[in-house]
Amino acid sequence: MSDAASRDDEVREAALAGVRVVEIATGLAAPAATRLLAEAGADVVKVESLDGDPTRERHPAAFASWNRSKRSVVLDVDSADGLEGVHTLIDLADVVVHDLPAARATALSLDTASVTERHPGVVVASVPAYPVGHPRADDDVSDSLVQAAEGLMDEQQGHREGPVFVRIPYSSWSAAYLLAAGTVARLVQRERTGLALPISTSLFQGALSAAALYWQRWERLPETLTRHTLPKIDPDAALSIFECSDHRWVQLAGAVGGWIESPPVLEALALMDRVELSEIGVTRANQEQWNEVFRQHDSEWWSAVLAEADVPCMIVRELGECFTSDQAAVNDYVVEVDDAVVGKALQAGPTVHTTPRSVVRSAAPALGASTLDDVRASWAVAPTRPVAPTALPADTRPLAGLRGLDFGTAIAGPFGAQCLSDLGVDVVKVEPLRGDRGRVLTQFAGSHRGKRAIALDLKNPASRPILDGLLERCDVVLHNMRLAPASRLGLDGPGLRATNPRIAFSHVSAYGPAGNMAALPGYDPTAQAFTGWEHAIAGEGNPPVWLRSSVFDVQAGLASAFGAVVSLFQRERTGLPGDAATSLLAVGITASSELVVDPVTGQASEIEVLDAGQHGLSDTHRIYQLADGWIAVAALAADEQAAFRDVVGAGDPADALAGRSVAATLAAMAEAGVPASPVRLDQLDAFHDNPVHHTLGVSRTLQTPGFGQIDLVGGWWDFGPAPADESVPALGQHTHEVLRELGLDTDAVESLLADGVIGVAPRVPTLSD
């Protein structure tokens, strides 16, 4: 069989084979989401204007990556005939995806209510800048303006005082995973119940997914915590990047005290007569002294000796450099694609590996390569849609009624399981008697909302009947354990389905399941270093910096949630669930997919580079300091750029704007049609005190046994306010409850407790104490 025929066979058998998707969107978030669907087997038709998606011209390599595996049809949605053609496609589809602001969607009758009325059975999936009900719901999609308006550019420590432009469009990438996962979850619901309900997220919610790890207010800290472990100023990882003698940098991870006490570091300190640094630790004031220590050897030497000492250490690469690494190749995280515009090049491969495997179906289509008649002919047979019930259930979340188990630790795996909980799964966290190591991090609260928790010693043979009981009634398992120990516990795909053949399984690793880095522990800082983002976000010519938002931990969790729901959909369609896998490396490479790499020379295509002052990418896409604050401008189209020049006048825009007020400048920009926003500062309290955010469910005030009352960020999809009983579980809080559900009586539970097989939560103070 030829390679092409083999690939076609893989596509026909793929998890989402037969699913038809109409995409009406431009830019990054929605196209990236539909590419995830397409490479899992869906047939995606991209509807474009006569001029095409602007990304085609502005960023050809990005368009090639984000829009491959699709078809392109030209239809003018602003004309009656074009809009009718769009509705013709929607009538034959299973899903319609758009990124339209609320007013624009309504004007085109592409809002949820209109589409649902005209096309019953179709899932409407949307990812605008802001959700309906938000004061900025009519804003056009702009990653940088969302980050600026919400205060997130003020949450990153930069090389100067004040807010910084964040080079990675993480709001859009997170929103893409949220949209893809939510869409497939609704398809699972449609298969199970006949209901075809809408799903909506936004760039706003994508940005907030990372803020969940640090935008928190607590009544108290649990005993396992003494401080906020992800502070804005000088978080540990940001102080653990050092220059070596070859002028390359290394990023260390794990506890700072751990690597300081490692033999290679202590030996280097002793040889330099600087042992006192081991007692002081690393501070901003002495970081240059630590650089002098690391400059005694080159980056390869440090990487090797620290690895031998079991200290996570990664050389900070340039963006795109990892595309040619053995680790990326052996795990199929890059794929060679022959694109008509950018040529034959290495592109970021499918982010989530599924069984059957997600594959690249084709290069990105030429504008209008397919016609409306072409698509109608290929979709001639009307889609089969389950019969909808006459009444809505009490819980309309897509995965309500399903059960899940979270065996993960720290952030990435648990964050994915938290997403499943938000989608309606009853998630039980299973952790050792001593607790998840992530409980020593404040990030724990931001990745464990809505779960129940039991403490179980999985290494004790007496725990096996309990584990089997949990698995026998489980629908989906998600974790980020290393696969070798997971396999020994029967918690890999084959092991799980030996107990329950219907379990869907999704796994998160650090660098993929294969290759010489497969067994390395996973840390967001080392993933940012390996993929080159620590250089890209630092600004041209600056030392590398770590993006405090832990975006790859978060996005790996989001991607794993997508993998989990794809496996569940496959189970509903075929009766056979699949495995899904992603990694910190996979999402890091995917975030780099705005570039492609020459497979012969290893040269990366040109991309926009952040300036040394960390202000932005160009005069018309950056942040500016004014007399009384900051503004962000995102004038990407030619007419917007001309209007910007008219507002600021001749000369350097930074000089022209420096003496103006924020309010007057933004008013002038709005009148001229220039996309702009204030760059807000110190927004933690303002965010949680905003009643609109509580109504939307993105700010949640919960009662917890460990933190007391806690304000957390949540609500990645538009499901409304937090459930009344949502909390962050204490270690072993629900052990009794879950074991009773398995049929164990009080005596049996007490016996297991006495034998050290299970653990239960101690009593903690309450608000009434």
Short mmCIF file of C-alpha atoms in Angstrom, two decimals, residues 24-465:
data_model
loop_
_atom_site.label_atom_id
_atom_site.label_comp_id
_atom_site.label_asym_id
_atom_site.label_seq_id
_atom_site.Cartn_x
_atom_site.Cartn_y
_atom_site.Cartn_z
CA ILE A 24 -16.17 30.71 9.74
CA ALA A 25 -13.11 32.25 11.34
CA THR A 26 -9.72 33.84 10.83
CA GLY A 27 -6.50 34.16 12.78
CA LEU A 28 -5.39 31.61 15.33
CA ALA A 29 -7.84 30.30 17.96
CA ALA A 30 -10.71 28.91 15.89
CA PRO A 31 -8.56 27.71 12.94
CA ALA A 32 -6.17 25.95 15.35
CA ALA A 33 -9.13 24.29 17.07
CA THR A 34 -10.62 23.03 13.82
CA ARG A 35 -7.21 21.74 12.75
CA LEU A 36 -7.20 19.60 15.90
CA LEU A 37 -10.60 18.28 14.83
CA ALA A 38 -9.50 17.76 11.22
CA GLU A 39 -6.40 15.78 12.08
CA ALA A 40 -8.45 13.60 14.41
CA GLY A 41 -10.53 12.76 11.34
CA ALA A 42 -13.21 15.44 10.95
CA ASP A 43 -13.96 16.91 7.52
CA VAL A 44 -13.44 20.66 8.01
CA VAL A 45 -14.56 23.21 5.44
CA LYS A 46 -13.12 26.68 5.98
CA VAL A 47 -15.37 29.48 4.71
CA GLU A 48 -13.36 32.51 3.55
CA SER A 49 -14.11 35.91 2.10
CA LEU A 50 -13.05 36.90 -1.40
CA ASP A 51 -9.82 38.26 0.08
CA GLY A 52 -9.26 35.18 2.21
CA ASP A 53 -8.21 34.82 5.82
CA PRO A 54 -5.80 37.75 6.42
CA THR A 55 -3.32 35.30 7.97
CA ARG A 56 -2.63 34.00 4.46
CA GLU A 57 -0.83 37.23 3.60
CA ARG A 58 0.39 38.41 7.00
CA HIS A 59 1.85 35.14 8.23
CA PRO A 60 2.05 32.52 5.45
CA ALA A 61 3.88 29.93 7.55
CA ALA A 62 1.34 30.27 10.35
CA PHE A 63 -1.54 29.91 7.90
CA ALA A 64 0.08 26.82 6.42
CA SER A 65 0.27 25.20 9.86
CA TRP A 66 -3.05 26.28 11.32
CA ASN A 67 -5.17 25.52 8.26
CA ARG A 68 -3.82 22.32 6.81
CA SER A 69 -6.02 19.22 6.62
CA LYS A 70 -9.01 21.39 5.61
CA ARG A 71 -10.87 22.50 2.50
CA SER A 72 -11.43 26.15 1.55
CA VAL A 73 -14.63 27.59 0.11
CA VAL A 74 -15.13 31.26 -0.77
CA LEU A 75 -18.47 32.66 0.35
CA ASP A 76 -19.21 36.30 1.13
CA VAL A 77 -21.18 36.18 4.37
CA ASP A 78 -22.08 39.86 3.91
CA SER A 79 -24.07 39.08 0.77
CA ALA A 80 -27.44 37.34 0.76
CA ASP A 81 -26.27 34.62 -1.63
CA GLY A 82 -23.05 34.03 0.26
CA LEU A 83 -24.80 33.79 3.60
CA GLU A 84 -27.36 31.40 2.16
CA GLY A 85 -24.48 29.26 0.91
CA VAL A 86 -23.08 29.19 4.44
CA HIS A 87 -26.44 28.01 5.75
CA THR A 88 -26.50 25.33 3.06
CA LEU A 89 -23.22 23.99 4.43
CA ILE A 90 -24.36 24.23 8.04
CA ASP A 91 -27.49 22.25 7.21
CA LEU A 92 -25.27 19.37 6.05
CA ALA A 93 -22.80 19.64 8.93
CA ASP A 94 -22.50 18.42 12.49
CA VAL A 95 -20.67 21.48 13.84
CA VAL A 96 -20.33 25.13 12.92
CA VAL A 97 -17.37 27.01 14.42
CA HIS A 98 -17.03 30.79 14.41
CA ASP A 99 -15.13 33.58 16.18
CA LEU A 100 -17.63 36.36 15.59
CA PRO A 101 -18.33 39.02 18.23
CA ALA A 102 -21.85 38.88 19.66
CA ALA A 103 -23.37 41.73 17.64
CA ARG A 104 -21.76 40.61 14.40
CA ALA A 105 -22.97 37.02 14.86
CA THR A 106 -26.51 38.24 15.52
CA ALA A 107 -26.49 40.55 12.50
CA LEU A 108 -25.55 37.58 10.29
CA SER A 109 -28.05 35.22 11.97
CA LEU A 110 -25.08 33.08 12.97
CA ASP A 111 -25.67 33.50 16.68
CA THR A 112 -26.47 30.40 18.67
CA ALA A 113 -30.22 30.98 18.85
CA SER A 114 -30.60 31.59 15.11
CA VAL A 115 -28.45 28.64 14.03
CA THR A 116 -30.07 26.26 16.49
CA GLU A 117 -33.55 27.25 15.31
CA ARG A 118 -32.72 26.89 11.62
CA HIS A 119 -30.41 23.86 11.93
CA PRO A 120 -31.52 21.64 14.81
CA GLY A 121 -28.99 18.98 15.66
CA VAL A 122 -25.97 21.13 14.75
CA VAL A 123 -23.48 21.99 17.51
CA VAL A 124 -22.68 25.72 17.49
CA ALA A 125 -19.12 26.29 18.75
CA SER A 126 -17.84 29.83 19.17
CA VAL A 127 -14.65 31.50 20.37
CA PRO A 128 -14.97 35.31 20.27
CA ALA A 129 -12.74 37.70 22.19
CA TYR A 130 -15.17 37.83 25.14
CA PRO A 131 -18.24 35.83 26.15
CA VAL A 132 -21.80 37.04 25.70
CA GLY A 133 -22.71 39.09 28.75
CA HIS A 134 -19.28 40.66 29.10
CA PRO A 135 -19.07 44.44 28.53
CA ARG A 136 -16.54 43.83 25.74
CA ALA A 137 -18.54 41.07 24.03
CA ASP A 138 -18.57 43.04 20.77
CA ASP A 139 -14.77 43.37 20.56
CA ASP A 140 -13.04 41.76 17.62
CA VAL A 141 -10.63 38.94 18.33
CA SER A 142 -7.18 40.15 19.45
CA ASP A 143 -4.91 38.19 21.72
CA SER A 144 -2.76 41.13 22.76
CA LEU A 145 -5.70 43.43 23.48
CA VAL A 146 -7.36 40.82 25.70
CA GLN A 147 -4.14 40.33 27.66
CA ALA A 148 -3.74 44.11 28.00
CA ALA A 149 -7.30 44.89 29.02
CA GLU A 150 -7.40 42.15 31.64
CA GLY A 151 -4.14 43.13 33.33
CA LEU A 152 -2.23 40.05 32.23
CA MET A 153 0.63 42.01 30.67
CA ASP A 154 1.28 43.23 34.20
CA GLU A 155 1.68 39.70 35.54
CA GLN A 156 5.02 38.94 33.94
CA GLN A 157 8.35 40.08 35.37
CA GLY A 158 10.32 41.66 32.53
CA HIS A 159 13.67 43.30 31.93
CA ARG A 160 12.27 46.69 32.91
CA GLU A 161 9.62 48.11 35.20
CA GLY A 162 6.00 48.12 34.09
CA PRO A 163 3.87 45.83 31.94
CA VAL A 164 5.47 43.87 29.12
CA PHE A 165 4.17 42.63 25.79
CA VAL A 166 3.90 38.84 26.02
CA ARG A 167 5.21 37.40 22.76
CA ILE A 168 3.42 34.06 22.92
CA PRO A 169 -0.30 34.38 22.05
CA TYR A 170 -1.22 32.02 24.86
CA SER A 171 -4.79 33.31 25.22
CA SER A 172 -5.53 32.10 21.69
CA TRP A 173 -3.76 28.77 22.07
CA SER A 174 -5.57 27.98 25.31
CA ALA A 175 -8.86 29.03 23.76
CA ALA A 176 -8.18 26.74 20.79
CA TYR A 177 -7.82 23.70 23.04
CA LEU A 178 -10.88 24.73 25.05
CA LEU A 179 -12.98 25.11 21.92
CA ALA A 180 -11.84 21.79 20.46
CA ALA A 181 -12.43 19.90 23.71
CA GLY A 182 -15.79 21.52 24.32
CA THR A 183 -16.94 20.82 20.77
CA VAL A 184 -16.14 17.12 20.94
CA ALA A 185 -17.69 16.93 24.42
CA ARG A 186 -20.94 18.26 22.94
CA LEU A 187 -20.68 15.63 20.20
CA VAL A 188 -20.28 12.97 22.90
CA GLN A 189 -23.42 14.35 24.55
CA ARG A 190 -25.28 14.26 21.24
CA GLU A 191 -24.31 10.61 20.75
CA ARG A 192 -25.40 9.70 24.29
CA THR A 193 -28.57 11.74 24.62
CA GLY A 194 -29.57 13.24 21.27
CA LEU A 195 -29.01 16.75 22.59
CA ALA A 196 -27.10 19.14 20.33
CA LEU A 197 -26.29 22.06 22.61
CA PRO A 198 -23.92 24.96 21.91
CA ILE A 199 -20.45 25.38 23.36
CA SER A 200 -18.69 28.67 23.76
CA THR A 201 -15.38 29.87 25.13
CA SER A 202 -13.33 32.98 24.38
CA LEU A 203 -9.84 34.42 24.28
CA PHE A 204 -10.72 36.00 27.65
CA GLN A 205 -11.32 32.56 29.14
CA GLY A 206 -8.24 31.17 27.42
CA ALA A 207 -6.14 33.88 29.05
CA LEU A 208 -7.73 33.19 32.43
CA SER A 209 -6.93 29.47 32.29
CA ALA A 210 -3.31 30.29 33.11
CA ALA A 211 -4.27 32.99 35.62
CA ALA A 212 -6.03 30.27 37.64
CA LEU A 213 -2.61 29.28 38.96
CA TYR A 214 -1.86 32.65 40.54
CA TRP A 215 -4.95 34.90 40.70
CA GLN A 216 -6.11 33.54 44.03
CA ARG A 217 -7.31 35.06 47.33
CA TRP A 218 -7.44 32.82 50.38
CA GLU A 219 -8.74 33.06 53.90
CA ARG A 220 -5.71 31.06 55.00
CA LEU A 221 -3.03 28.76 53.59
CA PRO A 222 -3.08 25.02 54.31
CA GLU A 223 -0.39 23.58 56.56
CA THR A 224 1.56 22.36 53.53
CA LEU A 225 2.06 25.94 52.31
CA THR A 226 3.94 28.89 53.75
CA ARG A 227 3.78 31.34 50.86
CA HIS A 228 2.44 31.99 47.39
CA THR A 229 4.59 29.67 45.27
CA LEU A 230 4.03 31.53 41.99
CA PRO A 231 4.69 35.18 42.89
CA LYS A 232 4.90 37.85 40.21
CA ILE A 233 8.32 39.04 41.33
CA ASP A 234 11.20 36.57 41.36
CA PRO A 235 9.44 33.21 41.14
CA ASP A 236 11.95 30.39 41.67
CA ALA A 237 12.10 29.34 38.02
CA ALA A 238 12.85 32.90 36.88
CA LEU A 239 15.88 32.95 39.20
CA SER A 240 17.17 29.61 37.90
CA ILE A 241 18.35 30.61 34.40
CA PHE A 242 22.12 30.97 34.07
CA GLU A 243 24.64 31.88 31.38
CA CYS A 244 27.40 29.38 30.63
CA SER A 245 30.87 29.82 29.14
CA ASP A 246 29.60 29.23 25.58
CA HIS A 247 27.15 32.13 26.02
CA ARG A 248 24.24 29.75 26.02
CA TRP A 249 21.89 29.61 28.95
CA VAL A 250 20.54 26.76 31.05
CA GLN A 251 17.22 26.58 32.86
CA LEU A 252 17.18 24.58 36.08
CA ALA A 253 13.94 23.32 37.60
CA GLY A 254 12.63 21.70 40.73
CA ALA A 255 13.23 23.03 44.22
CA VAL A 256 15.97 25.68 44.27
CA GLY A 257 17.42 24.16 47.40
CA GLY A 258 17.64 20.81 45.62
CA TRP A 259 19.87 21.91 42.78
CA ILE A 260 21.96 24.20 44.97
CA GLU A 261 22.87 21.22 47.14
CA SER A 262 23.71 19.02 44.15
CA PRO A 263 27.36 17.86 43.91
CA PRO A 264 28.22 19.68 40.65
CA VAL A 265 27.02 23.03 41.99
CA LEU A 266 28.62 22.62 45.42
CA GLU A 267 31.90 21.61 43.78
CA ALA A 268 31.84 24.65 41.50
CA LEU A 269 31.12 26.94 44.46
CA ALA A 270 33.98 25.41 46.45
CA LEU A 271 36.47 25.84 43.59
CA MET A 272 35.50 29.51 43.33
CA ASP A 273 35.53 29.99 47.10
CA ARG A 274 31.87 31.06 46.94
CA VAL A 275 30.32 28.46 49.23
CA GLU A 276 28.36 31.20 51.01
CA LEU A 277 26.11 31.43 47.96
CA SER A 278 24.72 27.99 48.76
CA GLU A 279 23.47 29.37 52.07
CA ILE A 280 22.06 32.59 50.62
CA GLY A 281 20.39 30.98 47.62
CA VAL A 282 19.58 32.87 44.44
CA THR A 283 18.27 36.43 44.57
CA ARG A 284 17.98 39.11 41.96
CA ALA A 285 20.83 40.92 43.68
CA ASN A 286 23.26 38.00 43.47
CA GLN A 287 22.10 36.40 40.22
CA GLU A 288 25.14 37.74 38.36
CA GLN A 289 27.39 36.04 40.90
CA TRP A 290 25.61 32.79 40.12
CA ASN A 291 26.14 33.45 36.42
CA GLU A 292 29.87 33.65 37.16
CA VAL A 293 29.64 30.18 38.71
CA PHE A 294 27.94 28.73 35.65
CA ARG A 295 30.33 30.47 33.27
CA GLN A 296 33.05 28.12 34.51
CA HIS A 297 31.74 25.50 32.07
CA ASP A 298 29.76 25.35 28.87
CA SER A 299 26.06 24.52 28.63
CA GLU A 300 26.58 20.93 27.45
CA TRP A 301 28.83 20.22 30.46
CA TRP A 302 26.29 21.58 32.92
CA SER A 303 23.46 19.75 31.22
CA ALA A 304 25.31 16.45 31.45
CA VAL A 305 26.58 16.68 35.04
CA LEU A 306 23.31 18.00 36.41
CA ALA A 307 21.37 15.25 34.65
CA GLU A 308 23.72 12.73 36.27
CA ALA A 309 22.93 14.37 39.62
CA ASP A 310 19.17 14.04 38.84
CA VAL A 311 18.72 17.82 38.60
CA PRO A 312 16.35 18.94 35.82
CA CYS A 313 18.44 21.13 33.51
CA MET A 314 17.69 22.29 29.98
CA ILE A 315 19.72 24.32 27.51
CA VAL A 316 17.70 27.33 26.39
CA ARG A 317 17.27 26.96 22.64
CA GLU A 318 16.15 29.40 19.98
CA LEU A 319 12.57 29.27 18.74
CA GLY A 320 12.27 26.56 16.10
CA GLU A 321 15.56 24.88 17.01
CA CYS A 322 13.80 21.92 18.62
CA PHE A 323 11.98 21.10 15.36
CA THR A 324 15.12 19.28 14.21
CA SER A 325 15.74 17.53 17.54
CA ASP A 326 15.69 13.76 17.78
CA GLN A 327 13.09 14.00 20.54
CA ALA A 328 10.63 15.86 18.33
CA ALA A 329 11.23 13.49 15.43
CA VAL A 330 10.91 10.22 17.30
CA ASN A 331 7.59 11.31 18.81
CA ASP A 332 6.18 12.66 15.53
CA TYR A 333 5.86 16.15 17.00
CA VAL A 334 7.04 17.55 13.67
CA VAL A 335 5.92 16.54 10.21
CA GLU A 336 7.25 17.37 6.76
CA VAL A 337 4.59 19.05 4.64
CA ASP A 338 4.93 20.26 1.06
CA ASP A 339 2.95 23.50 1.08
CA ALA A 340 2.28 25.41 -2.14
CA VAL A 341 3.20 28.73 -0.51
CA VAL A 342 5.94 28.05 2.04
CA GLY A 343 7.37 24.99 0.29
CA LYS A 344 8.52 21.70 1.74
CA ALA A 345 9.19 22.29 5.41
CA LEU A 346 8.95 20.87 8.88
CA GLN A 347 5.72 21.94 10.56
CA ALA A 348 4.47 21.27 14.05
CA GLY A 349 2.70 17.92 13.96
CA PRO A 350 -0.59 16.91 15.59
CA THR A 351 -0.53 18.03 19.21
CA VAL A 352 -2.48 15.08 20.55
CA HIS A 353 -1.77 11.54 19.48
CA THR A 354 -4.91 9.45 19.36
CA THR A 355 -5.70 5.87 18.47
CA PRO A 356 -6.40 5.61 15.62
CA ARG A 357 -3.66 8.11 15.04
CA SER A 358 -4.26 11.77 14.25
CA VAL A 359 -2.60 12.55 10.92
CA VAL A 360 -2.03 15.42 8.50
CA ARG A 361 -4.61 15.00 5.75
CA SER A 362 -3.26 17.60 3.33
CA ALA A 363 -1.37 20.85 3.09
CA ALA A 364 -3.32 24.05 3.68
CA PRO A 365 -5.77 24.64 0.84
CA ALA A 366 -5.51 27.37 -1.74
CA LEU A 367 -8.15 30.06 -1.39
CA GLY A 368 -11.40 28.69 -2.80
CA ALA A 369 -9.83 25.39 -3.85
CA SER A 370 -13.23 23.79 -3.29
CA THR A 371 -16.62 25.10 -4.32
CA LEU A 372 -19.96 24.99 -2.61
CA ASP A 373 -21.06 22.37 -5.14
CA ASP A 374 -17.94 20.28 -4.40
CA VAL A 375 -18.76 20.18 -0.72
CA ARG A 376 -22.46 19.52 -1.30
CA ALA A 377 -21.56 16.61 -3.53
CA SER A 378 -19.21 15.09 -0.95
CA TRP A 379 -21.79 15.67 1.78
CA ALA A 380 -24.69 14.47 -0.36
CA VAL A 381 -25.85 11.98 2.24
CA ALA A 382 -27.51 13.89 5.05
CA PRO A 383 -25.79 13.50 8.42
CA THR A 384 -27.26 11.03 10.87
CA ARG A 385 -28.31 12.86 14.01
CA PRO A 386 -29.67 11.20 17.13
CA VAL A 387 -33.22 12.08 18.10
CA ALA A 388 -33.25 14.87 20.67
CA PRO A 389 -35.23 14.44 23.87
CA THR A 390 -38.27 16.60 24.45
CA ALA A 391 -36.95 18.14 27.67
CA LEU A 392 -33.53 19.28 28.88
CA PRO A 393 -31.90 17.42 31.76
CA ALA A 394 -31.21 19.20 35.05
CA ASP A 395 -27.49 19.22 34.29
CA THR A 396 -26.87 20.25 30.69
CA ARG A 397 -23.08 20.08 30.85
CA PRO A 398 -21.92 17.80 28.05
CA LEU A 399 -20.33 14.99 30.09
CA ALA A 400 -22.73 14.95 33.04
CA GLY A 401 -23.25 11.43 34.33
CA LEU A 402 -19.78 10.17 33.42
CA ARG A 403 -17.14 9.17 35.96
CA GLY A 404 -13.43 9.94 35.80
CA LEU A 405 -10.27 9.19 37.77
CA ASP A 406 -7.31 11.53 38.12
CA PHE A 407 -4.04 9.85 39.08
CA GLY A 408 -2.00 12.90 38.14
CA THR A 409 0.39 15.05 40.12
CA ALA A 410 1.28 18.75 40.26
CA ILE A 411 -0.31 20.73 37.41
CA ALA A 412 -0.55 19.40 33.84
CA GLY A 413 -2.41 16.13 34.41
CA PRO A 414 -4.66 17.46 37.18
CA PHE A 415 -5.48 20.57 35.12
CA GLY A 416 -6.79 18.34 32.34
CA ALA A 417 -8.89 16.38 34.83
CA GLN A 418 -10.23 19.66 36.22
CA CYS A 419 -11.42 20.48 32.70
CA LEU A 420 -13.28 17.18 32.56
CA SER A 421 -14.91 18.10 35.87
CA ASP A 422 -16.00 21.43 34.42
CA LEU A 423 -17.50 19.53 31.49
CA GLY A 424 -19.60 17.50 33.92
CA VAL A 425 -17.52 14.42 34.75
CA ASP A 426 -17.57 13.25 38.38
CA VAL A 427 -13.79 13.25 38.86
CA VAL A 428 -12.17 11.45 41.79
CA LYS A 429 -8.55 12.33 42.48
CA VAL A 430 -6.56 9.33 43.68
CA GLU A 431 -3.37 10.28 45.51
CA PRO A 432 -0.82 8.67 47.86
CA LEU A 433 -1.31 8.75 51.63
CA ARG A 434 1.26 11.54 51.86
CA GLY A 435 -0.62 13.51 49.21
CA ASP A 436 0.11 14.79 45.72
CA ARG A 437 3.46 16.62 45.68
CA GLY A 438 1.54 19.49 44.12
CA ARG A 439 -0.14 20.19 47.45
CA VAL A 440 2.96 22.20 48.43
CA LEU A 441 2.11 24.64 45.60
CA THR A 442 -0.58 27.30 45.58
CA GLN A 443 -1.10 26.22 41.96
CA PHE A 444 -2.80 23.11 43.39
CA ALA A 445 -5.97 25.10 44.09
CA GLY A 446 -6.08 26.31 40.50
CA SER A 447 -5.92 22.80 39.05
CA HIS A 448 -8.19 20.80 41.39
CA ARG A 449 -11.52 22.61 41.49
CA GLY A 450 -14.61 20.43 41.45
CA LYS A 451 -13.03 17.08 42.23
CA ARG A 452 -13.44 14.61 45.03
CA ALA A 453 -10.28 13.17 46.58
CA ILE A 454 -9.31 9.87 48.12
CA ALA A 455 -5.98 8.79 49.59
CA LEU A 456 -4.94 5.28 48.54
CA ASP A 457 -1.59 3.49 48.75
CA LEU A 458 -1.45 1.96 45.28
CA LYS A 459 1.79 0.16 46.13
CA ASN A 460 0.03 -1.85 48.85
CA PRO A 461 -1.43 -5.06 47.35
CA ALA A 462 -4.47 -4.64 49.58
CA SER A 463 -5.42 -1.54 47.58
CA ARG A 464 -5.95 -3.51 44.37
CA PRO A 465 -9.60 -4.47 45.01
#
